[in-house]
């Protein structure tokens, strides 16, 4: 089933994107708090 492999890659990519976005927001929040 090639579609299941593609789906797994899609989910993994989405998870990595979400994790990266969360980390970026967290870093921005930390910088904002330390500056203010």
PDB file of C-alpha atoms in Angstrom:
ATOM      1  CA  UNK A   1       0.000   0.000   0.000  1.00  0.00           C
ATOM      2  CA  UNK A   2       1.968   3.012  -1.192  1.00  0.00           C
ATOM      3  CA  UNK A   3      -0.726   5.457  -0.049  1.00  0.00           C
ATOM      4  CA  UNK A   4      -0.220   4.531   3.605  1.00  0.00           C
ATOM      5  CA  UNK A   5       3.492   5.288   3.305  1.00  0.00           C
ATOM      6  CA  UNK A   6       2.749   8.680   1.733  1.00  0.00           C
ATOM      7  CA  UNK A   7       0.176   9.362   4.455  1.00  0.00           C
ATOM      8  CA  UNK A   8       2.773   8.542   7.130  1.00  0.00           C
ATOM      9  CA  UNK A   9       5.267  10.930   5.523  1.00  0.00           C
ATOM     10  CA  UNK A  10       2.568  13.601   5.350  1.00  0.00           C
ATOM     11  CA  UNK A  11       1.681  13.168   9.021  1.00  0.00           C
ATOM     12  CA  UNK A  12       5.336  13.176  10.039  1.00  0.00           C
ATOM     13  CA  UNK A  13       5.929  16.368   8.044  1.00  0.00           C
ATOM     14  CA  UNK A  14       2.889  18.025   9.621  1.00  0.00           C
ATOM     15  CA  UNK A  15       4.028  17.003  13.100  1.00  0.00           C
ATOM     16  CA  UNK A  16       7.510  18.410  12.466  1.00  0.00           C
ATOM     17  CA  UNK A  17       6.032  21.663  11.148  1.00  0.00           C
ATOM     18  CA  UNK A  18       3.734  21.985  14.160  1.00  0.00           C
ATOM     19  CA  UNK A  19       6.578  21.226  16.570  1.00  0.00           C
ATOM     20  CA  UNK A  20       8.829  23.781  14.853  1.00  0.00           C
ATOM     21  CA  UNK A  21       6.063  26.401  14.997  1.00  0.00           C
ATOM     22  CA  UNK A  22       5.466  25.736  18.696  1.00  0.00           C
ATOM     23  CA  UNK A  23       9.182  26.005  19.444  1.00  0.00           C
ATOM     24  CA  UNK A  24       9.377  29.289  17.518  1.00  0.00           C
ATOM     25  CA  UNK A  25       6.410  30.720  19.439  1.00  0.00           C
ATOM     26  CA  UNK A  26       7.911  29.594  22.744  1.00  0.00           C
ATOM     27  CA  UNK A  27      11.261  31.241  21.925  1.00  0.00           C
ATOM     28  CA  UNK A  28       9.527  34.460  20.897  1.00  0.00           C
ATOM     29  CA  UNK A  29       7.517  34.424  24.128  1.00  0.00           C
ATOM     30  CA  UNK A  30      10.643  33.912  26.244  1.00  0.00           C
ATOM     31  CA  UNK A  31      12.420  36.781  24.481  1.00  0.00           C
ATOM     32  CA  UNK A  32       9.362  39.010  24.854  1.00  0.00           C
ATOM     33  CA  UNK A  33       9.112  38.275  28.583  1.00  0.00           C
ATOM     34  CA  UNK A  34      12.815  38.806  29.230  1.00  0.00           C
ATOM     35  CA  UNK A  35      12.819  42.106  27.314  1.00  0.00           C
ATOM     36  CA  UNK A  36       9.726  43.578  28.943  1.00  0.00           C
TER      37      UNK A  36
END
